Amino acid sequence: MQSELRKRLIEAFTDAGGEFLSGQHLAEIAGCSRTAVWKHIEELRKEGFVFEAVKRKGYKILQTPEKVSADEISLGLKTAFLGRTIHYEESVSSTQKIAHRLVTDGVSDGTVVVAEEQTSGKGRMDRQWHSPKYSGVWMSVILKPNLPPPRAPQLTLVAAVAVVQAIEELTGLMPQIKWPNDILVGGKKVTGILTELQADSDRIKAVIIGIGINVNQQYEDFPEELLHTASSLAIESGKPISRASLIQSVLSRLEKLYITYLQNGFHPIKLLWESYAISIGKNIIARTLTGEIKGKALGITEDGVLMIEQEDGAVRQVYSADILLEND
């Protein structure tokens, strides 16, 4: 009964062609109360439908869920090896967990895990990453470089540049990177990157790069505690973004930058990363596990380590920290 009612509501909005439908009209079509209409619309929101609600006009559907299939991603993908094997999941606890399991099973270099939803997505320092269904890009990329483990963190910065370039290409927005792995638009976070390893003491077995991009969320999709710090590409650009196209662009740019990195080292990536960095030349606060470091961000070393010049002229190297601009 419930699924049939919701089907009628969706058909009504489809037939309306983008026009508003009153709650009373929807109730008559669905054969239920206006309160029931509201409840079903809220359920549809949770599944990825985007509505505009206006008093005395009713509801208008702005966007339907866009599922991203492996076939859709592969169809327009222009890479040699990255994403040529795609593991698609409707809902997972974490794409990183799936990727770790696949590495153990011997999956090929360049394999990508894509999910519509993560129920336990995480970022740096085991912080929760909000990953609702049908609204973002939640994926993990498996790379198997012939590199020593200490160089693995550089790949986080390679991935950050790739994501920035892909967002620029598809949206026209001007994203910036906050060291080491946050991508901001309009001062709000739209992307997080988490790099994890499977390695022996002297060699990398696999680098797993988790990428979470807020794509088509609206304000009401974010928990209240994130409203002032997080945003989405749709909010910032004012239009919905094709998630499949974004995945294709990220993978294409990541492959090119990764090959450049393997052939020419980190320096070309370093220059690109610094050109997108929000904090270079600005006074920042680095909150580390042992305390705060204040000073001017000079840039990053050839190892990807952040350099901060303190008031006394001493330059500190920061390997892990939360970064705040002093005017934040």
mmCIF file of C-alpha atoms in Angstrom:
data_model
loop_
_atom_site.group_PDB
_atom_site.id
_atom_site.type_symbol
_atom_site.label_atom_id
_atom_site.label_comp_id
_atom_site.label_asym_id
_atom_site.label_seq_id
_atom_site.Cartn_x
_atom_site.Cartn_y
_atom_site.Cartn_z
ATOM 1 C CA MET A 1 0.000 0.000 0.000
ATOM 2 C CA GLN A 2 2.739 2.429 0.970
ATOM 3 C CA SER A 3 4.835 1.787 -2.142
ATOM 4 C CA GLU A 4 1.766 2.188 -4.371
ATOM 5 C CA LEU A 5 0.921 5.504 -2.716
ATOM 6 C CA ARG A 6 4.435 6.805 -3.188
ATOM 7 C CA LYS A 7 4.380 5.650 -6.792
ATOM 8 C CA ARG A 8 1.264 7.772 -7.366
ATOM 9 C CA LEU A 9 2.967 10.791 -5.814
ATOM 10 C CA ILE A 10 6.037 10.418 -8.021
ATOM 11 C CA GLU A 11 3.873 9.983 -11.124
ATOM 12 C CA ALA A 12 1.914 13.116 -10.191
ATOM 13 C CA PHE A 13 5.089 15.175 -9.915
ATOM 14 C CA THR A 14 6.368 13.744 -13.196
ATOM 15 C CA ASP A 15 3.130 14.673 -14.973
ATOM 16 C CA ALA A 16 3.260 18.167 -13.450
ATOM 17 C CA GLY A 17 6.343 18.979 -15.510
ATOM 18 C CA GLY A 18 8.074 20.987 -12.818
ATOM 19 C CA GLU A 19 4.985 22.898 -11.668
ATOM 20 C CA PHE A 20 3.834 23.163 -8.055
ATOM 21 C CA LEU A 21 1.218 20.732 -6.756
ATOM 22 C CA SER A 22 -0.792 21.596 -3.669
ATOM 23 C CA GLY A 23 -0.889 19.270 -0.705
ATOM 24 C CA GLN A 24 -4.652 18.919 -1.140
ATOM 25 C CA HIS A 25 -4.320 17.967 -4.804
ATOM 26 C CA LEU A 26 -1.646 15.392 -3.971
ATOM 27 C CA ALA A 27 -3.826 13.975 -1.199
ATOM 28 C CA GLU A 28 -6.714 13.543 -3.644
ATOM 29 C CA ILE A 29 -4.493 11.824 -6.207
ATOM 30 C CA ALA A 30 -2.928 9.503 -3.646
ATOM 31 C CA GLY A 31 -6.123 8.893 -1.710
ATOM 32 C CA CYS A 32 -4.682 9.891 1.660
ATOM 33 C CA SER A 33 -4.514 12.819 4.078
ATOM 34 C CA ARG A 34 -2.306 15.881 3.581
ATOM 35 C CA THR A 35 -0.330 14.801 6.643
ATOM 36 C CA ALA A 36 0.354 11.459 4.975
ATOM 37 C CA VAL A 37 1.494 13.302 1.831
ATOM 38 C CA TRP A 38 3.980 15.310 3.889
ATOM 39 C CA LYS A 39 5.316 12.161 5.572
ATOM 40 C CA HIS A 40 5.850 10.431 2.241
ATOM 41 C CA ILE A 41 7.574 13.477 0.787
ATOM 42 C CA GLU A 42 9.955 13.494 3.755
ATOM 43 C CA GLU A 43 10.697 9.818 3.127
ATOM 44 C CA LEU A 44 11.342 10.564 -0.532
ATOM 45 C CA ARG A 45 13.754 13.336 0.466
ATOM 46 C CA LYS A 46 15.766 10.791 2.438
ATOM 47 C CA GLU A 47 16.006 8.627 -0.673
ATOM 48 C CA GLY A 48 17.475 11.381 -2.802
ATOM 49 C CA PHE A 49 14.491 13.331 -4.132
ATOM 50 C CA VAL A 50 14.824 17.116 -3.911
ATOM 51 C CA PHE A 51 11.661 19.188 -3.385
ATOM 52 C CA GLU A 52 10.867 22.867 -3.158
ATOM 53 C CA ALA A 53 8.038 23.673 -0.745
ATOM 54 C CA VAL A 54 6.258 27.045 -0.852
ATOM 55 C CA LYS A 55 3.307 28.115 1.276
ATOM 56 C CA ARG A 56 0.005 28.303 -0.618
ATOM 57 C CA LYS A 57 1.632 26.718 -3.666
ATOM 58 C CA GLY A 58 2.576 23.288 -2.411
ATOM 59 C CA TYR A 59 5.476 21.148 -3.580
ATOM 60 C CA LYS A 60 7.610 21.070 -6.690
ATOM 61 C CA ILE A 61 10.093 18.328 -7.475
ATOM 62 C CA LEU A 62 13.516 19.656 -8.431
ATOM 63 C CA GLN A 63 15.570 16.509 -8.725
ATOM 64 C CA THR A 64 15.124 12.754 -8.658
ATOM 65 C CA PRO A 65 17.706 10.287 -7.335
ATOM 66 C CA GLU A 66 20.537 9.647 -9.703
ATOM 67 C CA LYS A 67 21.907 6.181 -9.209
ATOM 68 C CA VAL A 68 25.435 5.688 -10.468
ATOM 69 C CA SER A 69 26.038 2.292 -12.040
ATOM 70 C CA ALA A 70 29.377 0.750 -12.944
ATOM 71 C CA ASP A 71 28.238 0.604 -16.576
ATOM 72 C CA GLU A 72 27.419 4.321 -16.629
ATOM 73 C CA ILE A 73 30.828 5.221 -15.211
ATOM 74 C CA SER A 74 32.685 2.905 -17.594
ATOM 75 C CA LEU A 75 30.825 4.145 -20.669
ATOM 76 C CA GLY A 76 32.458 7.575 -20.686
ATOM 77 C CA LEU A 77 35.660 6.762 -18.814
ATOM 78 C CA LYS A 78 38.864 7.810 -20.588
ATOM 79 C CA THR A 79 41.569 6.075 -18.586
ATOM 80 C CA ALA A 80 44.098 3.361 -19.322
ATOM 81 C CA PHE A 81 43.779 1.415 -16.065
ATOM 82 C CA LEU A 82 42.136 3.477 -13.337
ATOM 83 C CA GLY A 83 38.519 2.444 -12.844
ATOM 84 C CA ARG A 84 38.649 -0.310 -15.436
ATOM 85 C CA THR A 85 37.438 -2.597 -12.660
ATOM 86 C CA ILE A 86 34.603 -1.065 -10.653
ATOM 87 C CA HIS A 87 32.908 -2.621 -7.641
ATOM 88 C CA TYR A 88 29.524 -0.935 -7.223
ATOM 89 C CA GLU A 89 27.553 -1.266 -3.997
ATOM 90 C CA GLU A 90 24.160 0.163 -3.073
ATOM 91 C CA SER A 91 24.998 0.573 0.614
ATOM 92 C CA VAL A 92 28.155 -0.236 2.572
ATOM 93 C CA SER A 93 29.530 0.593 5.974
ATOM 94 C CA SER A 94 32.604 2.066 4.269
ATOM 95 C CA THR A 95 34.118 1.821 0.788
ATOM 96 C CA GLN A 96 37.525 1.726 2.489
ATOM 97 C CA LYS A 97 36.610 -1.513 4.259
ATOM 98 C CA ILE A 98 35.484 -3.081 0.984
ATOM 99 C CA ALA A 99 38.688 -1.931 -0.720
ATOM 100 C CA HIS A 100 40.883 -3.419 2.017
ATOM 101 C CA ARG A 101 39.126 -6.745 1.598
ATOM 102 C CA LEU A 102 39.571 -6.628 -2.179
ATOM 103 C CA VAL A 103 43.295 -5.945 -1.809
ATOM 104 C CA THR A 104 43.588 -9.004 0.419
ATOM 105 C CA ASP A 105 41.779 -10.982 -2.289
ATOM 106 C CA GLY A 106 44.323 -9.873 -4.904
ATOM 107 C CA VAL A 107 42.321 -7.313 -6.866
ATOM 108 C CA SER A 108 44.017 -5.525 -9.781
ATOM 109 C CA ASP A 109 45.784 -2.157 -9.673
ATOM 110 C CA GLY A 110 43.392 0.722 -10.362
ATOM 111 C CA THR A 111 40.276 -0.987 -9.020
ATOM 112 C CA VAL A 112 37.635 1.434 -7.738
ATOM 113 C CA VAL A 113 34.899 0.856 -5.157
ATOM 114 C CA VAL A 114 31.814 3.073 -5.528
ATOM 115 C CA ALA A 115 28.828 3.126 -3.175
ATOM 116 C CA GLU A 116 25.545 5.016 -3.177
ATOM 117 C CA GLU A 117 25.641 5.258 0.606
ATOM 118 C CA GLN A 118 28.062 4.746 3.485
ATOM 119 C CA THR A 119 26.579 4.012 6.873
ATOM 120 C CA SER A 120 29.897 4.326 8.732
ATOM 121 C CA GLY A 121 32.036 6.489 6.480
ATOM 122 C CA LYS A 122 35.065 8.001 8.155
ATOM 123 C CA GLY A 123 37.651 10.695 7.663
ATOM 124 C CA ARG A 124 40.957 11.497 9.309
ATOM 125 C CA MET A 125 41.352 10.598 12.988
ATOM 126 C CA ASP A 126 38.341 8.246 12.692
ATOM 127 C CA ARG A 127 35.898 11.147 12.419
ATOM 128 C CA GLN A 128 32.527 10.265 10.968
ATOM 129 C CA TRP A 129 31.898 11.282 7.352
ATOM 130 C CA HIS A 130 28.250 11.999 6.536
ATOM 131 C CA SER A 131 27.493 9.967 3.378
ATOM 132 C CA PRO A 132 23.755 9.981 2.517
ATOM 133 C CA LYS A 133 22.284 7.924 -0.311
ATOM 134 C CA TYR A 134 22.170 9.155 -3.934
ATOM 135 C CA SER A 135 23.687 12.541 -3.174
ATOM 136 C CA GLY A 136 27.472 12.316 -3.195
ATOM 137 C CA VAL A 137 30.505 10.520 -4.531
ATOM 138 C CA TRP A 138 31.699 7.923 -2.053
ATOM 139 C CA MET A 139 34.537 5.896 -3.511
ATOM 140 C CA SER A 140 37.879 4.270 -2.815
ATOM 141 C CA VAL A 141 40.693 3.947 -5.345
ATOM 142 C CA ILE A 142 43.216 1.113 -5.070
ATOM 143 C CA LEU A 143 46.746 1.817 -6.304
ATOM 144 C CA LYS A 144 49.759 -0.485 -6.184
ATOM 145 C CA PRO A 145 52.824 1.716 -6.688
ATOM 146 C CA ASN A 146 56.364 0.403 -6.372
ATOM 147 C CA LEU A 147 57.203 2.872 -3.616
ATOM 148 C CA PRO A 148 58.451 2.790 -0.019
ATOM 149 C CA PRO A 149 55.728 3.376 2.616
ATOM 150 C CA PRO A 150 56.976 6.853 3.690
ATOM 151 C CA ARG A 151 55.978 8.245 0.284
ATOM 152 C CA ALA A 152 52.349 7.148 0.543
ATOM 153 C CA PRO A 153 51.075 10.419 2.126
ATOM 154 C CA GLN A 154 52.099 12.254 -1.049
ATOM 155 C CA LEU A 155 49.338 10.404 -2.876
ATOM 156 C CA THR A 156 46.761 12.190 -0.708
ATOM 157 C CA LEU A 157 47.995 15.455 -2.205
ATOM 158 C CA VAL A 158 47.988 13.981 -5.720
ATOM 159 C CA ALA A 159 44.348 12.999 -5.222
ATOM 160 C CA ALA A 160 43.457 16.431 -3.828
ATOM 161 C CA VAL A 161 44.751 18.161 -6.960
ATOM 162 C CA ALA A 162 42.825 15.710 -9.158
ATOM 163 C CA VAL A 163 39.560 16.377 -7.324
ATOM 164 C CA VAL A 164 40.037 20.156 -7.455
ATOM 165 C CA GLN A 165 40.649 20.038 -11.204
ATOM 166 C CA ALA A 166 37.627 17.801 -11.765
ATOM 167 C CA ILE A 167 35.349 20.112 -9.762
ATOM 168 C CA GLU A 168 36.638 23.116 -11.706
ATOM 169 C CA GLU A 169 36.002 21.348 -14.992
ATOM 170 C CA LEU A 170 32.434 20.291 -14.246
ATOM 171 C CA THR A 171 31.114 23.203 -12.200
ATOM 172 C CA GLY A 172 33.190 26.289 -12.922
ATOM 173 C CA LEU A 173 33.667 26.693 -9.170
ATOM 174 C CA MET A 174 37.049 27.660 -7.705
ATOM 175 C CA PRO A 175 37.825 25.069 -5.017
ATOM 176 C CA GLN A 176 40.775 25.416 -2.677
ATOM 177 C CA ILE A 177 42.757 22.882 -0.667
ATOM 178 C CA LYS A 178 43.256 23.084 3.080
ATOM 179 C CA TRP A 179 46.230 20.968 4.085
ATOM 180 C CA PRO A 180 46.359 18.077 3.913
ATOM 181 C CA ASN A 181 43.119 16.635 2.596
ATOM 182 C CA ASP A 182 40.156 19.037 2.762
ATOM 183 C CA ILE A 183 38.740 20.722 -0.326
ATOM 184 C CA LEU A 184 36.723 23.874 0.261
ATOM 185 C CA VAL A 185 34.362 25.952 -1.851
ATOM 186 C CA GLY A 186 33.298 29.300 -0.473
ATOM 187 C CA GLY A 187 35.147 28.470 2.731
ATOM 188 C CA LYS A 188 33.072 25.333 3.365
ATOM 189 C CA LYS A 189 34.192 21.732 3.077
ATOM 190 C CA VAL A 190 32.908 19.796 0.077
ATOM 191 C CA THR A 191 35.470 16.988 -0.085
ATOM 192 C CA GLY A 192 37.549 14.871 2.250
ATOM 193 C CA ILE A 193 40.302 12.442 1.303
ATOM 194 C CA LEU A 194 41.577 9.581 3.444
ATOM 195 C CA THR A 195 44.633 7.538 2.454
ATOM 196 C CA GLU A 196 45.293 4.148 4.032
ATOM 197 C CA LEU A 197 47.981 1.537 3.464
ATOM 198 C CA GLN A 198 48.594 -2.134 3.248
ATOM 199 C CA ALA A 199 52.366 -2.476 3.375
ATOM 200 C CA ASP A 200 55.407 -4.407 4.489
ATOM 201 C CA SER A 201 58.211 -2.599 6.275
ATOM 202 C CA ASP A 202 59.979 -1.732 3.022
ATOM 203 C CA ARG A 203 57.314 -1.756 0.323
ATOM 204 C CA ILE A 204 53.731 -0.778 -0.340
ATOM 205 C CA LYS A 205 51.292 -3.546 -1.161
ATOM 206 C CA ALA A 206 48.468 -1.111 -1.862
ATOM 207 C CA VAL A 207 47.455 2.478 -1.247
ATOM 208 C CA ILE A 208 43.715 2.932 -0.745
ATOM 209 C CA ILE A 209 42.541 6.488 -1.373
ATOM 210 C CA GLY A 210 39.074 7.189 -0.019
ATOM 211 C CA ILE A 211 37.351 10.175 -1.631
ATOM 212 C CA GLY A 212 34.110 11.653 -0.340
ATOM 213 C CA ILE A 213 32.539 14.511 -2.306
ATOM 214 C CA ASN A 214 29.347 16.310 -1.301
ATOM 215 C CA VAL A 215 27.679 16.674 -4.689
ATOM 216 C CA ASN A 216 23.910 17.168 -4.729
ATOM 217 C CA GLN A 217 22.979 17.577 -1.063
ATOM 218 C CA GLN A 218 20.733 20.468 -0.104
ATOM 219 C CA TYR A 219 20.884 22.367 3.199
ATOM 220 C CA GLU A 220 18.284 20.135 4.824
ATOM 221 C CA ASP A 221 20.403 17.059 4.080
ATOM 222 C CA PHE A 222 23.188 18.110 6.444
ATOM 223 C CA PRO A 223 23.125 17.512 10.195
ATOM 224 C CA GLU A 224 22.746 20.766 12.098
ATOM 225 C CA GLU A 225 26.297 20.591 13.429
ATOM 226 C CA LEU A 226 27.692 20.659 9.858
ATOM 227 C CA LEU A 227 25.603 23.504 8.424
ATOM 228 C CA HIS A 228 28.245 26.171 9.091
ATOM 229 C CA THR A 229 31.244 24.137 7.943
ATOM 230 C CA ALA A 230 30.076 21.883 5.094
ATOM 231 C CA SER A 231 28.447 22.448 1.724
ATOM 232 C CA SER A 232 27.869 20.686 -1.588
ATOM 233 C CA LEU A 233 28.691 21.383 -5.208
ATOM 234 C CA ALA A 234 24.985 21.788 -5.983
ATOM 235 C CA ILE A 235 24.521 24.385 -3.247
ATOM 236 C CA GLU A 236 27.597 26.348 -4.284
ATOM 237 C CA SER A 237 26.944 26.192 -8.041
ATOM 238 C CA GLY A 238 23.164 26.485 -7.874
ATOM 239 C CA LYS A 239 22.609 23.440 -10.077
ATOM 240 C CA PRO A 240 22.644 19.636 -9.806
ATOM 241 C CA ILE A 241 25.843 17.900 -10.870
ATOM 242 C CA SER A 242 26.139 14.561 -12.654
ATOM 243 C CA ARG A 243 27.853 12.251 -10.195
ATOM 244 C CA ALA A 244 28.871 9.814 -12.938
ATOM 245 C CA SER A 245 30.556 12.604 -14.908
ATOM 246 C CA LEU A 246 32.324 13.798 -11.775
ATOM 247 C CA ILE A 247 33.649 10.307 -11.014
ATOM 248 C CA GLN A 248 34.897 9.985 -14.595
ATOM 249 C CA SER A 249 36.665 13.339 -14.408
ATOM 250 C CA VAL A 250 38.266 12.593 -11.032
ATOM 251 C CA LEU A 251 39.570 9.218 -12.223
ATOM 252 C CA SER A 252 40.860 10.635 -15.501
ATOM 253 C CA ARG A 253 42.733 13.465 -13.814
ATOM 254 C CA LEU A 254 43.977 11.256 -11.001
ATOM 255 C CA GLU A 255 45.453 8.780 -13.477
ATOM 256 C CA LYS A 256 47.298 11.533 -15.370
ATOM 257 C CA LEU A 257 48.662 13.102 -12.188
ATOM 258 C CA TYR A 258 49.587 9.707 -10.737
ATOM 259 C CA ILE A 259 51.589 8.816 -13.853
ATOM 260 C CA THR A 260 53.284 12.233 -13.722
ATOM 261 C CA TYR A 261 54.125 11.595 -10.076
ATOM 262 C CA LEU A 262 55.606 8.149 -10.771
ATOM 263 C CA GLN A 263 57.651 9.417 -13.715
ATOM 264 C CA ASN A 264 58.773 12.837 -12.462
ATOM 265 C CA GLY A 265 58.497 12.704 -8.693
ATOM 266 C CA PHE A 266 56.506 14.883 -6.340
ATOM 267 C CA HIS A 267 57.783 18.329 -7.391
ATOM 268 C CA PRO A 268 55.293 18.938 -10.262
ATOM 269 C CA ILE A 269 52.457 17.883 -7.937
ATOM 270 C CA LYS A 270 53.804 20.128 -5.177
ATOM 271 C CA LEU A 271 53.632 23.180 -7.439
ATOM 272 C CA LEU A 272 50.064 22.390 -8.476
ATOM 273 C CA TRP A 273 48.989 21.683 -4.907
ATOM 274 C CA GLU A 274 50.425 24.977 -3.637
ATOM 275 C CA SER A 275 48.647 26.886 -6.422
ATOM 276 C CA TYR A 276 45.322 25.634 -5.027
ATOM 277 C CA ALA A 277 46.191 25.912 -1.326
ATOM 278 C CA ILE A 278 44.030 28.269 0.721
ATOM 279 C CA SER A 279 46.540 28.816 3.518
ATOM 280 C CA ILE A 280 49.842 29.576 1.764
ATOM 281 C CA GLY A 281 51.135 32.974 2.873
ATOM 282 C CA LYS A 282 48.458 33.294 5.558
ATOM 283 C CA ASN A 283 48.629 33.107 9.324
ATOM 284 C CA ILE A 284 47.314 29.785 10.548
ATOM 285 C CA ILE A 285 46.932 27.697 13.673
ATOM 286 C CA ALA A 286 48.004 24.059 13.454
ATOM 287 C CA ARG A 287 46.387 21.964 16.163
ATOM 288 C CA THR A 288 48.521 18.895 16.731
ATOM 289 C CA LEU A 289 48.288 16.119 19.292
ATOM 290 C CA THR A 290 50.930 17.895 21.383
ATOM 291 C CA GLY A 291 49.631 21.463 21.149
ATOM 292 C CA GLU A 292 49.128 24.439 18.845
ATOM 293 C CA ILE A 293 51.612 25.916 16.395
ATOM 294 C CA LYS A 294 50.921 29.448 15.171
ATOM 295 C CA GLY A 295 52.566 31.195 12.259
ATOM 296 C CA LYS A 296 52.594 31.806 8.524
ATOM 297 C CA ALA A 297 52.108 28.848 6.181
ATOM 298 C CA LEU A 298 55.072 28.874 3.803
ATOM 299 C CA GLY A 299 54.168 25.864 1.696
ATOM 300 C CA ILE A 300 54.943 22.162 1.718
ATOM 301 C CA THR A 301 58.220 20.294 1.510
ATOM 302 C CA GLU A 302 59.131 17.830 -1.224
ATOM 303 C CA ASP A 303 57.689 15.190 1.104
ATOM 304 C CA GLY A 304 54.341 16.986 1.411
ATOM 305 C CA VAL A 305 54.996 18.196 4.958
ATOM 306 C CA LEU A 306 53.528 21.594 5.903
ATOM 307 C CA MET A 307 56.029 24.361 6.780
ATOM 308 C CA ILE A 308 55.040 27.083 9.256
ATOM 309 C CA GLU A 309 57.162 30.149 10.020
ATOM 310 C CA GLN A 310 56.676 31.257 13.625
ATOM 311 C CA GLU A 311 56.974 34.805 14.958
ATOM 312 C CA ASP A 312 60.594 34.262 15.990
ATOM 313 C CA GLY A 313 61.508 33.204 12.446
ATOM 314 C CA ALA A 314 61.822 29.517 13.255
ATOM 315 C CA VAL A 315 60.303 27.199 10.658
ATOM 316 C CA ARG A 316 58.379 24.220 11.991
ATOM 317 C CA GLN A 317 57.442 21.187 9.943
ATOM 318 C CA VAL A 318 53.994 19.749 10.621
ATOM 319 C CA TYR A 319 53.217 16.158 9.707
ATOM 320 C CA SER A 320 49.678 15.870 11.062
ATOM 321 C CA ALA A 321 47.315 18.560 12.339
ATOM 322 C CA ASP A 322 43.995 20.323 12.014
ATOM 323 C CA ILE A 323 44.537 23.658 10.290
ATOM 324 C CA LEU A 324 42.622 26.853 11.042
ATOM 325 C CA LEU A 325 43.054 30.231 9.398
ATOM 326 C CA GLU A 326 43.547 32.784 12.166
ATOM 327 C CA ASN A 327 40.435 34.713 11.088
ATOM 328 C CA ASP A 328 38.225 31.565 11.115
#
